[in-house]
Amino acid sequence: MSANMIDLLLKSLGETCYMVLIAIVLATLIGLPLGVILTVTRKDHIMPNSVVHNVLGAIVNATRSTPFIILMVAIIPFTRMIVGSSIGTTAAIVPLTITAAPFIARVIESSLLEVDRGVIEAAQSMGASPVQIISKVMLPESLHSIVLGITLALIALIGASAMAGALGGGGLGDLAIRYGYQRFQMDVMIATVIVLIVMVQGVQTVGNALSRKLNKNKLS
């Protein structure tokens, strides 16, 4: 592989990291409150509200069920309105965020539902408000599980960012398509796949280690 191609690979890696990291932060900021609301508004939880729960759940499910490549095309006008363009690395952050947020919301919901109801009832009996129960009981108790869920979302975003390259999103996917596929440069394709595998393995390893540490701290 030539020095020029290595430079392109590093540039594409930087674009992928930029897309994925910004998207996972934004998606978590959106998905966290959505997941909390989905949990506490269940009929048997601390703030039951079937209307809010069912409507929000339907929106989350509809977004999650839309394939990323279709979602990316469908929201082009929205993307253009937000960032001024529908092509490029920054533009790809919008659909990446939208596709990850509902996934994270369900991850948060699942993690919060694992919290022992006895702990929640004990907090209620001591007069804790719903906000206090959420912030001081539910989230701390489920933090290690939430970290694992966000790790899965981050890995999914790495894959989605590669698909974004098919529509001019930049990053490693764009490099693999333009050089590895269209120009039949198999060394570029192989290098791109290896980099993606290393990225996923690294993210999973760090996520597992952080989750274990949080779980040990909770138990100690």
Tab-separated table of C-alpha atoms in Angstrom:
chain	number	residue	atom	x	y	z
A	1	MET	CA	0.000	0.000	0.000
A	2	SER	CA	1.390	3.397	-0.995
A	3	ALA	CA	2.109	6.241	1.415
A	4	ASN	CA	-0.692	8.253	-0.182
A	5	MET	CA	-3.161	5.449	0.455
A	6	ILE	CA	-2.011	5.181	4.083
A	7	ASP	CA	-2.678	8.903	4.469
A	8	LEU	CA	-6.147	8.396	3.022
A	9	LEU	CA	-6.744	5.500	5.404
A	10	LEU	CA	-5.742	7.600	8.420
A	11	LYS	CA	-7.896	10.495	7.220
A	12	SER	CA	-10.868	8.169	6.771
A	13	LEU	CA	-10.270	6.663	10.214
A	14	GLY	CA	-10.349	10.146	11.708
A	15	GLU	CA	-13.625	10.918	9.915
A	16	THR	CA	-15.183	7.688	11.182
A	17	CYS	CA	-14.106	8.400	14.769
A	18	TYR	CA	-15.476	11.943	14.491
A	19	MET	CA	-18.847	10.740	13.177
A	20	VAL	CA	-19.235	7.916	15.652
A	21	LEU	CA	-18.104	9.743	18.789
A	22	ILE	CA	-20.275	12.817	18.192
A	23	ALA	CA	-23.255	10.643	17.273
A	24	ILE	CA	-22.959	8.408	20.347
A	25	VAL	CA	-22.782	11.428	22.664
A	26	LEU	CA	-25.826	13.065	21.063
A	27	ALA	CA	-27.735	9.775	20.915
A	28	THR	CA	-27.047	9.127	24.602
A	29	LEU	CA	-28.232	12.612	25.548
A	30	ILE	CA	-31.473	11.902	23.679
A	31	GLY	CA	-31.833	8.207	24.516
A	32	LEU	CA	-31.195	8.478	28.261
A	33	PRO	CA	-34.261	10.590	29.106
A	34	LEU	CA	-36.358	8.604	26.625
A	35	GLY	CA	-35.343	5.343	28.299
A	36	VAL	CA	-36.077	6.735	31.763
A	37	ILE	CA	-39.525	7.938	30.665
A	38	LEU	CA	-40.303	4.585	29.024
A	39	THR	CA	-39.413	2.852	32.293
A	40	VAL	CA	-41.108	5.015	34.908
A	41	THR	CA	-44.347	5.440	32.912
A	42	ARG	CA	-45.009	1.684	32.810
A	43	LYS	CA	-48.249	0.756	34.547
A	44	ASP	CA	-46.473	-0.936	37.450
A	45	HIS	CA	-43.732	1.655	37.983
A	46	ILE	CA	-43.276	4.898	39.939
A	47	MET	CA	-44.991	7.271	37.470
A	48	PRO	CA	-47.503	5.173	35.506
A	49	ASN	CA	-48.882	6.851	32.379
A	50	SER	CA	-50.091	4.499	29.665
A	51	VAL	CA	-50.630	7.235	27.061
A	52	VAL	CA	-47.087	8.599	27.314
A	53	HIS	CA	-45.603	5.106	27.489
A	54	ASN	CA	-47.512	3.750	24.484
A	55	VAL	CA	-47.020	6.799	22.253
A	56	LEU	CA	-43.322	7.116	23.048
A	57	GLY	CA	-42.835	3.363	22.683
A	58	ALA	CA	-44.475	3.412	19.250
A	59	ILE	CA	-42.210	6.251	18.078
A	60	VAL	CA	-39.104	4.476	19.355
A	61	ASN	CA	-40.137	1.190	17.725
A	62	ALA	CA	-40.914	2.873	14.406
A	63	THR	CA	-37.518	4.555	14.298
A	64	ARG	CA	-35.686	1.386	15.302
A	65	SER	CA	-37.443	-0.658	12.632
A	66	THR	CA	-36.316	1.637	9.798
A	67	PRO	CA	-33.141	0.369	8.073
A	68	PHE	CA	-30.324	2.894	8.404
A	69	ILE	CA	-29.729	3.334	4.677
A	70	ILE	CA	-33.444	4.139	4.162
A	71	LEU	CA	-33.517	6.447	7.163
A	72	MET	CA	-30.496	8.311	5.886
A	73	VAL	CA	-32.206	8.991	2.547
A	74	ALA	CA	-35.614	9.747	4.073
A	75	ILE	CA	-34.346	12.513	6.360
A	76	ILE	CA	-32.153	14.277	3.778
A	77	PRO	CA	-34.289	17.462	3.981
A	78	PHE	CA	-34.032	17.429	7.787
A	79	THR	CA	-30.289	16.827	7.633
A	80	ARG	CA	-29.873	19.680	5.171
A	81	MET	CA	-31.907	21.935	7.466
A	82	ILE	CA	-29.746	21.060	10.506
A	83	VAL	CA	-26.226	21.187	9.058
A	84	GLY	CA	-26.740	22.907	5.694
A	85	SER	CA	-25.811	19.865	3.622
A	86	SER	CA	-26.865	16.257	3.122
A	87	ILE	CA	-23.400	15.064	2.068
A	88	GLY	CA	-20.243	14.790	4.126
A	89	THR	CA	-19.022	13.610	7.480
A	90	THR	CA	-20.888	16.173	9.564
A	91	ALA	CA	-24.136	15.517	7.685
A	92	ALA	CA	-23.843	11.789	8.426
A	93	ILE	CA	-23.936	12.525	12.173
A	94	VAL	CA	-27.640	13.432	11.953
A	95	PRO	CA	-28.966	10.044	10.728
A	96	LEU	CA	-26.413	8.223	12.889
A	97	THR	CA	-27.755	10.018	15.957
A	98	ILE	CA	-31.373	9.369	15.013
A	99	THR	CA	-30.771	5.663	14.417
A	100	ALA	CA	-28.837	5.203	17.685
A	101	ALA	CA	-31.053	7.220	20.050
A	102	PRO	CA	-34.029	4.796	20.118
A	103	PHE	CA	-31.665	1.838	20.472
A	104	ILE	CA	-30.067	3.480	23.492
A	105	ALA	CA	-33.520	4.330	24.875
A	106	ARG	CA	-34.431	0.636	24.855
A	107	VAL	CA	-31.059	-0.249	26.365
A	108	ILE	CA	-31.642	2.220	29.202
A	109	GLU	CA	-35.161	0.891	29.731
A	110	SER	CA	-33.944	-2.701	29.871
A	111	SER	CA	-31.145	-1.803	32.295
A	112	LEU	CA	-33.441	0.165	34.610
A	113	LEU	CA	-35.967	-2.667	34.708
A	114	GLU	CA	-33.246	-4.909	36.129
A	115	VAL	CA	-33.067	-2.792	39.293
A	116	ASP	CA	-34.475	-4.659	42.286
A	117	ARG	CA	-37.992	-3.401	42.963
A	118	GLY	CA	-37.342	-3.844	46.668
A	119	VAL	CA	-34.681	-1.132	46.520
A	120	ILE	CA	-37.084	1.225	44.737
A	121	GLU	CA	-39.875	0.507	47.238
A	122	ALA	CA	-37.477	1.130	50.117
A	123	ALA	CA	-36.600	4.528	48.660
A	124	GLN	CA	-40.304	5.326	48.236
A	125	SER	CA	-41.013	4.365	51.840
A	126	MET	CA	-38.361	6.834	52.971
A	127	GLY	CA	-40.130	9.626	51.125
A	128	ALA	CA	-37.857	9.897	48.098
A	129	SER	CA	-39.346	11.747	45.145
A	130	PRO	CA	-39.484	10.149	41.671
A	131	VAL	CA	-36.559	12.326	40.545
A	132	GLN	CA	-34.506	11.226	43.552
A	133	ILE	CA	-35.365	7.571	42.942
A	134	ILE	CA	-34.278	7.862	39.314
A	135	SER	CA	-31.052	9.803	39.972
A	136	LYS	CA	-29.925	8.216	43.231
A	137	VAL	CA	-31.246	4.658	42.993
A	138	MET	CA	-32.171	3.479	39.517
A	139	LEU	CA	-29.376	4.998	37.422
A	140	PRO	CA	-26.498	4.214	39.840
A	141	GLU	CA	-27.743	0.642	40.330
A	142	SER	CA	-27.948	-0.021	36.595
A	143	LEU	CA	-24.918	1.974	35.436
A	144	HIS	CA	-22.742	-1.054	34.675
A	145	SER	CA	-25.489	-2.531	32.483
A	146	ILE	CA	-26.054	0.815	30.764
A	147	VAL	CA	-22.360	1.001	29.887
A	148	LEU	CA	-22.540	-2.404	28.193
A	149	GLY	CA	-25.607	-1.287	26.252
A	150	ILE	CA	-23.980	1.937	25.079
A	151	THR	CA	-20.944	-0.114	24.060
A	152	LEU	CA	-23.202	-2.208	21.814
A	153	ALA	CA	-24.722	0.980	20.396
A	154	LEU	CA	-21.261	2.365	19.682
A	155	ILE	CA	-20.281	-0.808	17.830
A	156	ALA	CA	-23.518	-0.637	15.814
A	157	LEU	CA	-22.715	2.979	14.937
A	158	ILE	CA	-19.302	1.949	13.606
A	159	GLY	CA	-21.076	-0.406	11.222
A	160	ALA	CA	-23.658	2.217	10.297
A	161	SER	CA	-20.950	4.794	9.638
A	162	ALA	CA	-19.448	2.411	7.086
A	163	MET	CA	-22.840	2.255	5.340
A	164	ALA	CA	-23.003	6.055	5.418
A	165	GLY	CA	-19.995	6.039	3.103
A	166	ALA	CA	-22.244	4.651	0.358
A	167	LEU	CA	-24.140	7.956	0.358
A	168	GLY	CA	-21.204	10.319	0.579
A	169	GLY	CA	-20.832	10.254	4.340
A	170	GLY	CA	-17.061	9.908	4.245
A	171	GLY	CA	-15.041	7.723	6.599
A	172	LEU	CA	-13.796	4.190	6.166
A	173	GLY	CA	-16.920	3.056	4.320
A	174	ASP	CA	-16.441	5.715	1.675
A	175	LEU	CA	-12.780	4.729	1.282
A	176	ALA	CA	-13.644	1.044	0.931
A	177	ILE	CA	-16.290	1.748	-1.718
A	178	ARG	CA	-14.336	4.277	-3.791
A	179	TYR	CA	-11.011	2.468	-3.808
A	180	GLY	CA	-11.586	-1.089	-2.619
A	181	TYR	CA	-14.773	-1.779	-4.609
A	182	GLN	CA	-14.955	0.644	-7.530
A	183	ARG	CA	-11.211	0.510	-8.323
A	184	PHE	CA	-10.720	-3.136	-7.353
A	185	GLN	CA	-7.904	-2.347	-4.890
A	186	MET	CA	-8.227	-5.341	-2.597
A	187	ASP	CA	-5.401	-4.175	-0.336
A	188	VAL	CA	-7.467	-1.094	0.550
A	189	MET	CA	-10.549	-3.211	1.202
A	190	ILE	CA	-8.617	-5.608	3.431
A	191	ALA	CA	-6.943	-2.755	5.330
A	192	THR	CA	-10.316	-1.092	5.918
A	193	VAL	CA	-11.851	-4.308	7.239
A	194	ILE	CA	-8.885	-4.869	9.568
A	195	VAL	CA	-9.131	-1.324	10.943
A	196	LEU	CA	-12.874	-1.757	11.570
A	197	ILE	CA	-12.298	-5.079	13.330
A	198	VAL	CA	-9.634	-3.519	15.552
A	199	MET	CA	-11.947	-0.590	16.353
A	200	VAL	CA	-14.824	-2.883	17.333
A	201	GLN	CA	-12.572	-5.120	19.411
A	202	GLY	CA	-11.088	-2.117	21.193
A	203	VAL	CA	-14.486	-0.589	21.954
A	204	GLN	CA	-15.836	-3.891	23.281
A	205	THR	CA	-12.783	-4.480	25.467
A	206	VAL	CA	-12.926	-1.013	27.009
A	207	GLY	CA	-16.700	-1.250	27.514
A	208	ASN	CA	-16.423	-4.644	29.226
A	209	ALA	CA	-13.634	-3.434	31.506
A	210	LEU	CA	-15.527	-0.275	32.499
A	211	SER	CA	-18.709	-2.234	33.171
A	212	ARG	CA	-16.856	-4.721	35.385
A	213	LYS	CA	-15.242	-1.881	37.337
A	214	LEU	CA	-18.590	-0.143	37.877
A	215	ASN	CA	-20.198	-3.403	38.980
A	216	LYS	CA	-17.413	-4.070	41.482
A	217	ASN	CA	-17.701	-0.556	42.856
A	218	LYS	CA	-21.452	-1.040	43.274
A	219	LEU	CA	-21.016	-4.309	45.162
A	220	SER	CA	-18.175	-3.089	47.393
